[in-house]
Every structure is written in structure tokens, then in C-alpha cells.
Coordinates of C-alpha atoms in Angstrom, one line a residue:
M290 CA 4.5 4.4 7.1
Q291 CA 4.8 3.3 10.7
I292 CA 3.3 4.0 14.2
W293 CA 4.5 3.1 17.7
H294 CA 3.3 -0.3 18.8
D295 CA 2.9 0.8 22.4
N296 CA 0.4 3.5 21.4
M297 CA -1.9 0.8 20.1
P298 CA -0.7 -2.6 21.4
Y299 CA -3.3 -4.6 19.4
G300 CA -1.6 -7.2 17.2
K301 CA -4.5 -9.3 16.0
I302 CA -4.8 -7.6 12.6
A303 CA -1.1 -8.0 12.0
E304 CA -1.4 -11.7 12.9
R305 CA -4.5 -12.3 10.8
K306 CA -3.8 -10.0 7.8
G307 CA 0.0 -9.6 7.7
H308 CA 0.2 -12.0 4.8
Q309 CA -2.1 -9.7 2.8
G310 CA 0.0 -6.6 3.5
W311 CA -2.4 -4.8 5.9
M312 CA 0.2 -4.3 8.6
K313 CA 3.1 -6.0 10.3
Q314 CA 5.0 -5.6 13.5
E315 CA 8.7 -4.8 13.3
G316 CA 10.4 -4.2 16.7
S317 CA 8.7 -1.3 18.4
Y318 CA 6.6 -0.3 15.4
F319 CA 3.7 -1.4 13.3
I320 CA 4.4 -0.9 9.6
F321 CA 1.9 -0.6 6.8
P322 CA 3.1 -2.1 3.5
G323 CA -0.1 -0.8 1.8
G324 CA -1.8 -4.1 1.1
G325 CA -5.4 -5.2 1.4
T326 CA -7.5 -8.3 1.0
M327 CA -8.2 -7.6 -2.7
F328 CA -4.8 -5.9 -3.3
P329 CA -2.2 -7.9 -1.3
D330 CA 0.6 -6.6 -3.7
G331 CA -0.1 -3.0 -2.5
A332 CA -2.6 -0.2 -2.9
E333 CA -0.3 1.6 -5.4
Q334 CA -0.5 -1.2 -8.0
Y335 CA -4.3 -1.5 -7.4
I336 CA -4.7 2.3 -7.9
E337 CA -2.8 2.1 -11.1
K338 CA -5.1 -0.6 -12.3
L339 CA -8.2 1.5 -11.4
A340 CA -6.7 4.6 -13.1
Q341 CA -7.0 2.8 -16.4
Y342 CA -10.8 3.3 -16.1
V343 CA -11.3 6.0 -13.5
P344 CA -9.7 9.5 -13.8
L345 CA -7.9 9.4 -10.5
K346 CA -4.9 11.6 -11.5
S347 CA -6.5 14.6 -13.3
G348 CA -8.1 16.7 -10.5
L349 CA -11.5 15.7 -11.9
L350 CA -12.2 13.5 -8.8
R351 CA -11.4 14.8 -5.3
T352 CA -13.7 13.2 -2.7
G353 CA -14.1 9.5 -2.2
L354 CA -15.9 7.2 0.2
D355 CA -14.2 3.9 1.1
M356 CA -16.6 1.4 2.6
G357 CA -15.2 -1.3 4.9
C358 CA -11.8 0.2 4.5
G359 CA -9.6 -2.0 6.8
V360 CA -6.6 0.1 8.0
A361 CA -7.4 2.6 5.1
S362 CA -4.3 2.0 3.0
F363 CA -6.4 2.7 -0.2
G364 CA -7.3 6.2 1.0
G365 CA -3.8 6.8 2.4
F366 CA -2.1 6.2 -1.0
L367 CA -4.7 8.3 -2.8
L368 CA -3.6 11.3 -0.8
K369 CA -0.6 11.7 -3.1
E370 CA -3.1 12.1 -6.0
N371 CA -4.7 15.0 -4.0
I372 CA -7.8 12.8 -3.5
M373 CA -9.4 13.1 -0.1
T374 CA -11.0 9.7 0.8
L375 CA -13.1 9.3 3.9
S376 CA -12.6 5.7 4.9
F377 CA -15.1 3.9 7.3
A378 CA -15.5 0.6 8.9
P379 CA -17.3 -0.8 11.9
R380 CA -15.7 -2.1 15.1
D381 CA -15.9 -5.7 14.1
S382 CA -13.7 -8.8 14.6
H383 CA -10.7 -6.6 13.5
K384 CA -11.4 -4.3 16.5
S385 CA -9.3 -1.2 16.0
Q386 CA -8.9 -0.9 12.3
I387 CA -10.2 2.7 12.2
Q388 CA -8.0 3.6 15.2
F389 CA -5.0 2.4 13.3
A390 CA -6.0 4.5 10.3
L391 CA -6.3 7.6 12.4
E392 CA -3.0 6.9 14.1
R393 CA -1.5 6.9 10.6
G394 CA -3.0 10.3 9.9
I395 CA -5.5 9.1 7.3
P396 CA -9.1 10.4 7.3
A397 CA -11.3 7.7 8.8
F398 CA -14.6 7.3 10.7
L399 CA -16.1 4.6 12.8
L400 CA -19.3 3.6 11.1
M401 CA -21.4 0.8 9.6
L402 CA -24.2 0.7 7.0
G403 CA -27.2 -0.7 8.8
T404 CA -30.8 0.6 8.9
R405 CA -30.1 4.4 8.7
R406 CA -28.7 6.7 6.2
L407 CA -25.0 7.4 6.6
P408 CA -24.3 10.8 8.1
F409 CA -23.4 12.5 4.9
P410 CA -25.3 14.8 2.5
A411 CA -26.6 13.7 -0.9
Q412 CA -24.5 13.9 -4.1
S413 CA -21.3 14.4 -2.2
F414 CA -18.7 11.8 -3.2
D415 CA -17.0 11.8 -6.6
F416 CA -16.5 8.0 -6.2
V417 CA -17.6 5.2 -3.8
H418 CA -15.2 2.3 -3.3
C419 CA -15.8 -1.1 -1.8
S420 CA -12.9 -3.6 -1.6
R421 CA -14.4 -6.8 -0.1
C422 CA -16.6 -4.7 2.1
L423 CA -19.2 -7.6 2.0
I424 CA -22.1 -5.2 1.9
P425 CA -25.1 -7.0 0.4
F426 CA -26.0 -4.2 -1.9
T427 CA -29.1 -5.7 -3.4
A428 CA -30.6 -7.1 -0.2
Y429 CA -33.6 -5.5 1.4
N430 CA -35.0 -4.3 -1.9
G431 CA -31.7 -2.8 -2.8
S432 CA -31.7 -0.3 0.2
Y433 CA -27.9 -0.3 0.4
L434 CA -27.3 0.3 -3.3
I435 CA -29.9 3.1 -3.2
E436 CA -28.1 4.7 -0.3
V437 CA -24.8 4.5 -2.3
D438 CA -26.7 6.2 -5.1
R439 CA -27.9 9.0 -2.7
L440 CA -24.3 9.7 -1.7
L441 CA -22.6 9.5 -5.1
R442 CA -22.3 12.7 -7.1
P443 CA -23.9 12.6 -10.6
G444 CA -21.3 11.5 -13.1
G445 CA -19.4 9.7 -10.2
Y446 CA -17.9 6.2 -10.1
L447 CA -18.9 3.1 -8.2
I448 CA -16.0 0.7 -7.7
I449 CA -16.6 -2.8 -6.2
S450 CA -13.8 -5.3 -5.8
G451 CA -14.4 -8.8 -4.5
P452 CA -17.7 -10.5 -3.7
P453 CA -20.0 -10.8 -5.5
V454 CA -18.2 -9.7 -8.7
R455 CA -17.5 -12.8 -10.7
W456 CA -17.3 -14.7 -7.4
K457 CA -17.7 -18.4 -7.1
K458 CA -21.1 -19.5 -5.6
Q459 CA -22.3 -15.8 -5.8
E460 CA -23.5 -15.8 -9.4
K461 CA -27.0 -15.0 -8.4
E462 CA -25.9 -12.0 -6.3
W463 CA -23.6 -10.8 -9.1
G464 CA -26.4 -11.0 -11.6
E465 CA -28.8 -9.0 -9.3
L466 CA -26.1 -6.3 -8.7
Q467 CA -25.7 -5.8 -12.5
S468 CA -29.4 -5.7 -13.0
M469 CA -30.0 -3.2 -10.2
A470 CA -27.2 -0.9 -11.4
L471 CA -28.8 -1.0 -14.9
S472 CA -32.2 -0.1 -13.4
L473 CA -30.5 3.0 -12.0
C474 CA -29.1 3.7 -15.5
Y475 CA -25.5 3.2 -14.3
K476 CA -23.1 2.5 -17.2
L477 CA -20.8 -0.5 -16.6
I478 CA -17.3 0.7 -17.5
T479 CA -15.4 -2.5 -17.0
V480 CA -15.2 -5.8 -15.2
D481 CA -11.5 -6.5 -14.7
G482 CA -11.1 -9.8 -12.8
N483 CA -13.1 -9.4 -9.6
T484 CA -13.3 -5.6 -9.9
A485 CA -16.4 -3.9 -11.5
I486 CA -16.7 -0.2 -12.2
W487 CA -19.8 1.7 -13.0
K488 CA -20.4 5.4 -13.9
K489 CA -23.5 7.2 -12.6
P490 CA -25.4 9.3 -15.1
A491 CA -24.6 13.0 -14.9
E492 CA -28.2 14.0 -15.6
A493 CA -31.3 13.7 -13.3
S494 CA -32.4 10.1 -12.5
C495 CA -33.8 8.0 -15.3
L496 CA -36.6 6.8 -13.0
P497 CA -39.4 6.0 -13.2
N498 CA -38.8 3.1 -15.5
Q499 CA -39.8 -0.5 -15.8
N500 CA -37.4 -2.5 -13.5
E501 CA -37.6 -5.8 -11.7
F502 CA -36.8 -4.3 -8.3
S503 CA -39.8 -1.9 -8.3
I504 CA -37.4 1.0 -7.6
D505 CA -39.1 4.4 -8.0
L506 CA -38.5 8.0 -7.1
C507 CA -39.2 9.2 -3.6
S508 CA -42.1 11.7 -3.0
A509 CA -41.5 15.4 -3.3
D510 CA -41.3 15.9 0.4
D511 CA -38.2 13.7 0.8
D512 CA -35.0 15.7 1.6
P513 CA -32.0 13.7 0.5
D514 CA -29.7 15.7 2.7
Q515 CA -31.5 14.7 5.9
A516 CA -29.2 12.0 7.2
W517 CA -29.1 12.2 11.0
Y518 CA -31.1 9.3 12.6
F519 CA -32.9 9.0 9.3
K520 CA -34.0 5.5 8.2
L521 CA -32.9 4.1 4.8
K522 CA -35.4 4.5 2.1
K523 CA -36.3 2.1 -0.7
C524 CA -36.8 4.8 -3.2
V525 CA -34.4 7.1 -5.1
S526 CA -34.3 10.7 -4.0
K527 CA -35.1 13.5 -6.5
V528 CA -32.1 15.8 -6.9
S529 CA -32.1 19.4 -7.9
L530 CA -29.0 20.8 -9.6
A531 CA -27.9 17.3 -10.7
E532 CA -26.1 18.5 -13.8
E533 CA -24.7 21.6 -12.2
I534 CA -22.9 19.7 -9.5
A535 CA -22.0 16.6 -11.6
V536 CA -18.4 15.3 -12.0
G537 CA -17.2 17.2 -15.1
S538 CA -19.4 20.2 -14.4
I539 CA -18.1 21.2 -11.0
H540 CA -14.7 22.8 -11.0
R541 CA -11.6 20.6 -10.9
W542 CA -9.4 20.5 -7.9
P543 CA -8.0 22.9 -6.6
D544 CA -10.3 25.5 -8.3
R545 CA -13.4 24.1 -6.6
L546 CA -12.0 25.0 -3.2
S547 CA -12.3 28.7 -3.8
K548 CA -15.2 28.9 -6.3
P549 CA -18.8 28.7 -5.0
S550 CA -20.8 25.8 -6.4
A551 CA -24.4 25.9 -7.6
R552 CA -25.3 24.4 -4.2
A553 CA -23.6 27.3 -2.4
S554 CA -25.5 29.8 -4.6
L555 CA -28.8 28.4 -3.3
M556 CA -28.0 29.9 0.1
D557 CA -29.3 33.4 0.8
N558 CA -26.7 35.7 -0.7
G559 CA -24.6 32.5 -1.1
A560 CA -21.9 33.6 -3.5
N561 CA -21.1 36.8 -1.5
L562 CA -21.3 34.9 1.8
F563 CA -18.9 32.2 0.4
E564 CA -16.3 34.8 -0.5
L565 CA -16.5 36.7 2.8
D566 CA -16.3 33.5 4.8
T567 CA -13.2 32.4 2.9
Q568 CA -11.4 35.7 3.5
K569 CA -12.4 35.7 7.1
W570 CA -10.9 32.3 7.9
F571 CA -7.7 33.0 6.0
K572 CA -7.2 36.0 8.4
R573 CA -8.2 34.0 11.4
V574 CA -5.9 31.1 10.7
S575 CA -3.0 33.5 10.1
Y576 CA -3.8 35.1 13.6
Y577 CA -3.9 31.6 15.2
K578 CA -0.4 30.8 13.8
E579 CA 1.3 34.2 14.2
S580 CA -0.2 35.6 17.4
L581 CA -1.6 32.6 19.4
G582 CA 1.2 30.1 18.7
V583 CA -1.1 27.4 17.3
K584 CA 1.3 24.9 15.6
L585 CA -0.7 24.5 12.4
G586 CA 1.6 24.0 9.4
T587 CA 4.1 21.9 11.5
T588 CA 4.5 18.2 12.0
K589 CA 2.9 18.5 15.5
I590 CA -0.6 18.6 14.0
R591 CA -2.0 16.2 11.4
N592 CA -5.6 15.2 12.4
V593 CA -7.8 18.3 12.8
M594 CA -11.5 18.5 13.7
D595 CA -13.7 21.6 13.2
M596 CA -16.8 21.0 15.4
N597 CA -18.9 23.7 13.8
A598 CA -17.6 24.0 10.3
Y599 CA -20.4 25.9 8.5
I600 CA -19.1 25.9 4.9
G601 CA -15.5 24.7 5.6
G602 CA -13.7 28.1 5.8
L603 CA -11.2 26.9 8.4
A604 CA -10.4 23.7 6.4
A605 CA -10.0 25.8 3.2
A606 CA -7.5 28.1 5.0
V607 CA -5.2 25.3 6.1
V608 CA -5.4 23.2 2.9
S609 CA -1.7 23.9 2.1
D610 CA -0.6 22.7 5.6
P611 CA 0.2 19.0 6.2
V612 CA -3.2 18.3 7.8
W613 CA -6.6 17.0 7.0
V614 CA -9.8 18.4 8.6
M615 CA -12.9 16.5 9.7
N616 CA -15.6 19.2 9.1
V617 CA -18.5 18.6 11.4
V618 CA -21.9 20.2 10.7
P619 CA -24.2 20.0 13.7
A620 CA -27.4 18.2 12.6
Q621 CA -29.6 20.7 14.3
K622 CA -28.2 23.6 12.3
Q623 CA -28.4 24.7 8.6
L624 CA -27.4 21.6 6.5
T625 CA -24.4 23.2 4.7
L626 CA -22.3 20.0 4.5
G627 CA -23.1 19.6 0.8
V628 CA -21.3 22.9 0.1
I629 CA -18.2 21.6 2.0
Y630 CA -18.1 18.5 -0.3
D631 CA -18.5 20.7 -3.4
R632 CA -15.3 22.5 -2.3
G633 CA -13.5 19.1 -2.3
L634 CA -13.4 18.8 1.5
I635 CA -14.9 16.1 3.7
G636 CA -17.0 15.9 6.9
V637 CA -20.0 14.5 8.7
Y638 CA -23.2 15.5 10.4
H639 CA -23.3 15.1 14.2
D640 CA -25.1 16.2 17.3
W641 CA -22.7 17.3 20.0
C642 CA -25.0 16.4 22.8
E643 CA -23.9 12.8 21.9
P644 CA -20.5 11.1 21.7
F645 CA -18.7 11.4 18.4
S646 CA -18.0 8.1 16.5
T647 CA -14.3 7.8 16.9
Y648 CA -11.8 6.2 19.3
P649 CA -10.1 8.1 22.2
R650 CA -7.0 10.2 21.5
T651 CA -7.4 10.4 17.7
Y652 CA -7.3 14.1 16.9
D653 CA -4.3 16.5 17.3
L654 CA -6.3 19.8 17.2
I655 CA -10.0 20.5 17.8
H656 CA -11.5 23.8 16.8
V657 CA -14.9 25.1 17.6
D658 CA -16.4 28.5 16.7
G659 CA -19.5 29.1 18.9
I660 CA -19.4 26.2 21.4
N661 CA -22.4 27.4 23.3
A662 CA -24.7 27.1 20.3
L663 CA -23.8 23.4 20.1
T664 CA -25.5 22.8 23.4
R665 CA -28.8 24.6 22.5
D666 CA -31.8 24.0 20.4
R667 CA -31.7 25.9 17.1
I668 CA -35.3 27.2 17.3
S669 CA -36.1 27.5 21.0
V670 CA -32.5 28.2 22.0
K671 CA -33.1 26.1 25.1
S672 CA -30.2 24.2 26.6
R673 CA -30.1 20.6 25.4
C674 CA -26.9 19.5 27.1
D675 CA -24.2 20.9 29.3
L676 CA -21.0 22.7 28.2
F677 CA -19.0 20.4 30.6
D678 CA -20.2 17.3 28.8
V679 CA -19.3 18.6 25.4
M680 CA -15.8 19.6 26.6
L681 CA -15.4 16.2 28.3
E682 CA -16.1 14.5 24.9
M683 CA -13.5 16.8 23.3
D684 CA -11.0 15.7 26.0
R685 CA -11.8 12.0 25.1
I686 CA -11.1 12.6 21.4
L687 CA -8.0 14.8 21.8
R688 CA -4.5 13.3 21.9
P689 CA -2.4 14.1 25.0
E690 CA -0.6 17.4 24.4
G691 CA -3.1 18.1 21.7
T692 CA -4.6 21.6 21.1
V693 CA -8.1 23.0 21.5
V694 CA -9.2 26.4 20.1
I695 CA -12.6 27.7 21.2
R696 CA -14.2 31.0 20.1
D697 CA -17.2 32.5 21.7
S698 CA -18.5 35.4 23.7
P699 CA -16.4 36.5 26.8
D700 CA -19.0 35.0 29.2
V701 CA -19.0 31.6 27.5
I702 CA -15.2 31.6 27.3
D703 CA -15.0 32.3 31.0
K704 CA -17.1 29.2 31.7
A705 CA -15.1 27.2 29.2
A706 CA -11.8 28.2 30.9
Q707 CA -13.2 26.9 34.3
V708 CA -14.1 23.6 32.7
A709 CA -10.7 23.4 31.0
Q710 CA -9.0 23.8 34.4
S711 CA -11.2 21.1 36.0
I712 CA -10.2 18.6 33.3
R713 CA -6.5 19.5 33.6
W714 CA -6.1 21.4 30.4
F715 CA -3.5 24.2 30.4
A716 CA -5.6 27.1 29.0
Q717 CA -5.1 30.7 28.1
V718 CA -7.7 33.3 27.1
H719 CA -6.8 35.7 24.3
D720 CA -8.4 38.6 22.5
S721 CA -9.8 37.9 19.1
E722 CA -8.4 39.4 15.9
P723 CA -8.7 43.2 15.8
E724 CA -11.3 43.1 13.0
S725 CA -13.5 40.7 15.1
G726 CA -14.1 43.5 17.7
S727 CA -14.6 42.8 21.4
T728 CA -17.6 40.5 21.0
E729 CA -15.4 37.4 21.1
K730 CA -12.6 35.8 23.1
I731 CA -10.5 32.8 22.1
L732 CA -9.5 30.0 24.5
V733 CA -6.3 28.1 23.4
A734 CA -5.8 25.0 25.6
T735 CA -3.4 22.1 25.7
K736 CA -4.4 18.7 27.0
T737 CA -1.8 17.9 29.6
Y738 CA -0.2 14.5 29.9
W739 CA -1.0 13.0 33.3
K740 CA -1.7 9.8 35.1
L741 CA -3.7 8.9 38.1
P742 CA -1.4 8.5 41.2
L743 CA -0.8 4.9 42.3
T744 CA -2.8 4.0 45.4
S745 CA -1.1 2.3 48.3
Q746 CA -2.5 -1.1 49.2

């Protein structure tokens, strides 16, 4: 696995972490041997070790969260096991580690665990992994471990490698971590060297119980799916449908992609809506490829973003293509991201009146169905931001010569075409599929490769 050095001429990680196998420079390229701080001999050997205790090769697990991921080699090597790991790290002293991950074509997100919930729904990830992520899980009354518990699917696995697990001078922290996991009724599967693995109970929380951390259940008005600008809580959220969406109860991959989960069935007419949406997007994607010339299914496109993903229909329709899709559910709209994770897909909440948390030039294709709705308040329908600003952010995220597909009413598409011209995209407006009628148009645009002219002195 390699990338061009000149695309990202940042060599500090190679200098600092090359001996641990993170990445190395060879001529015009950076190469990625697959190592990490806790697995310098390579992610493949490390994954084989974990697979002795965690069912990583059976289709039972599909979605993972890798906290403090470095250049995301762990998530990258899990792709061959049909496991979709969303890797995240902050922009710290390693600067551009997430940018390297995205340049490699690995699902990754710029993020840190601080004072707010992470922008994901509850009970979403089949496992959570930390390899020397240095998150103080039991600090602040255990707020960080409680957040991990919110995100972890019932019956899922928590894997922590490195401090504080059997770590010199961190015996107190290691003891507290074991005690707190026990308070949440997690079962300790193994401690193998400096790696500890727990399994979350598949049934509803065992709280309230007598525990030294005073952890209790949240009040009935807490919504565990609320995660956009939402402060961390020091209580454990109550969960409905815990057993129905647990690992082992939810369908194995790939069946879960096409079968509505119990969470989908909670939506109005959910099961029927799920089936109709799935069929609709298979037809639309076929139209994109065959009639509009969108190069999905080729090596031209790897990183895809769906800015208004709803229940992940587009991502499901391209699952056999060599792509991965970041499904974005606008935080002001119906919170359907949990259904997307139940399907074995990944995504985040976001408000498109703000910048998206990624580096410039990191996505090959950006798709949006209903761009105008992203600029308006869901209830009052008043404008919250300008179409130009949203498209300018799309331009920042999009790789040069990348593709944009926008669907909306003819009036909105006319405005979008004007904006596209002003930011130097090459854009064409097309009719929508015959079954969609005349209520929609489709803008297909390419971000042109250009430079500012040199000014004479």
C-alpha cells in the first residue's frame, strides 16, 4: 500500500514512527507496512491474535470504531475480513495522520473525545478498539468509558491494547478500569500481554447496582441517539430493543445490509419504506453509471460521501464496488443513522451549515440528494445558511478531478449550476430517471484542476 509523497509532503510520522512500521518513505512514495505502536510487527499478526478471542472472520461483526487510530492500518487490514472500521484521531503532534488514512482509501474521520458525545448514534459499533489511544477511560467519573458503552452494540466487544493494561506505574488506573467494566457488567474475555478484551452484555443494562463509581441509569427523557453538540453524561443511557439489535441477534453480514432491523421497524411503515428505498437506489445508481457516466465501480473512485444519506440506500447500492461511503445524516433531520449502522454501514451526524471535520481534497465523489434542505431549518423551513457556502465546503473536501452529483428541484439545480460555474467546476445538468418524473434534475460536476496565475513582481 503506497501513496505519492508529493500529494502529502509531510514526513514527520515516517521519521518518528517508521521503526514501528507506521509508514516509511521510499523514493517518490510513502509506504505503509501495516505496523502500529502496539503491533510493530504488523496489523495482520495483531488481528490474528485478536481473532482467537473476538469473532472477526465470521460475518458476526461488521462495524468497528478505532479510537486514536494513527494512520489506520488496523482498520485497513480489517477490510479484507469485510469489516468496516471507522478510524478516528485528533490533529495532534502527528499532524496529518487522518489525512494519510484517507489518502490510502481507508474510512477515517478527524475527531477527538473531549467534553461532548461523539457524533454517532447509540448501540452502533460491533466492537470498539483502542491501541495505545491514551484515553483516560475512568477519569471524570468514568465519562469516557460511559461514552464507549453508549456507542457499543449490546453483545459487542471492547478491545484495549496498551496503557493502562498491565502497564508499569499504571496499576491504579488498570485496577479502576477493570472495576468500572465490572460495574457495567462487562465480561472480561482475556488479558493477553498488554491487551484486554471485554464483552458487553447482550441484554438491557444491569444497572442500577451497587458500584464504587456511583454509575446509574440516565433519566427517562435522555435520548442516547442525540449526539450533535451534546455534552457527555455521567450516567448510562436506557436502551430499547437492546436484545433485538445485539451482536448475535442482528443478521450477519451481508444479510443485514438488505434486511430491515428492529430499529428500522420503529420508523413509520419502516419495513416497507426500507424495501422501497433499497430498490429506488439500486435503480438510481444504475442510471448514474450507465446514463450519466459516473465512474462508480472503477478505480477512479474510492472515497465516497453521501451528504444526506437517510437510511443508507446509496451506500447499499454500491457495496459491491471498490468504494467505501461516509453516510452523513444531517443533525437537524430525522436521526436515522442507527438504521445505517444496523445495515453494516458507517456514517456520522453533521450540520452542513458548518465545515465538515476532514482535511481538504479527501473524497473522490460527493453525492447529495436534496441539497436545498440542508440549508434550511427542519421545522420553520427558514434558510440557515447559503447554498454557495455549502458548495464551497464541498469543493474543499473534493479531490481535484473528483465528481459531484446533486439531485434537487429544477430551480435549485439551476442555482447550483451557477455556483458550480463560479467555483470552476465543469457541470452538466441532466434529467432524472424516467420513474422519478420531471420534479427533479441532476447536476453532475467535475472539480477542475487549476492554479492561480503567477503575478508579476
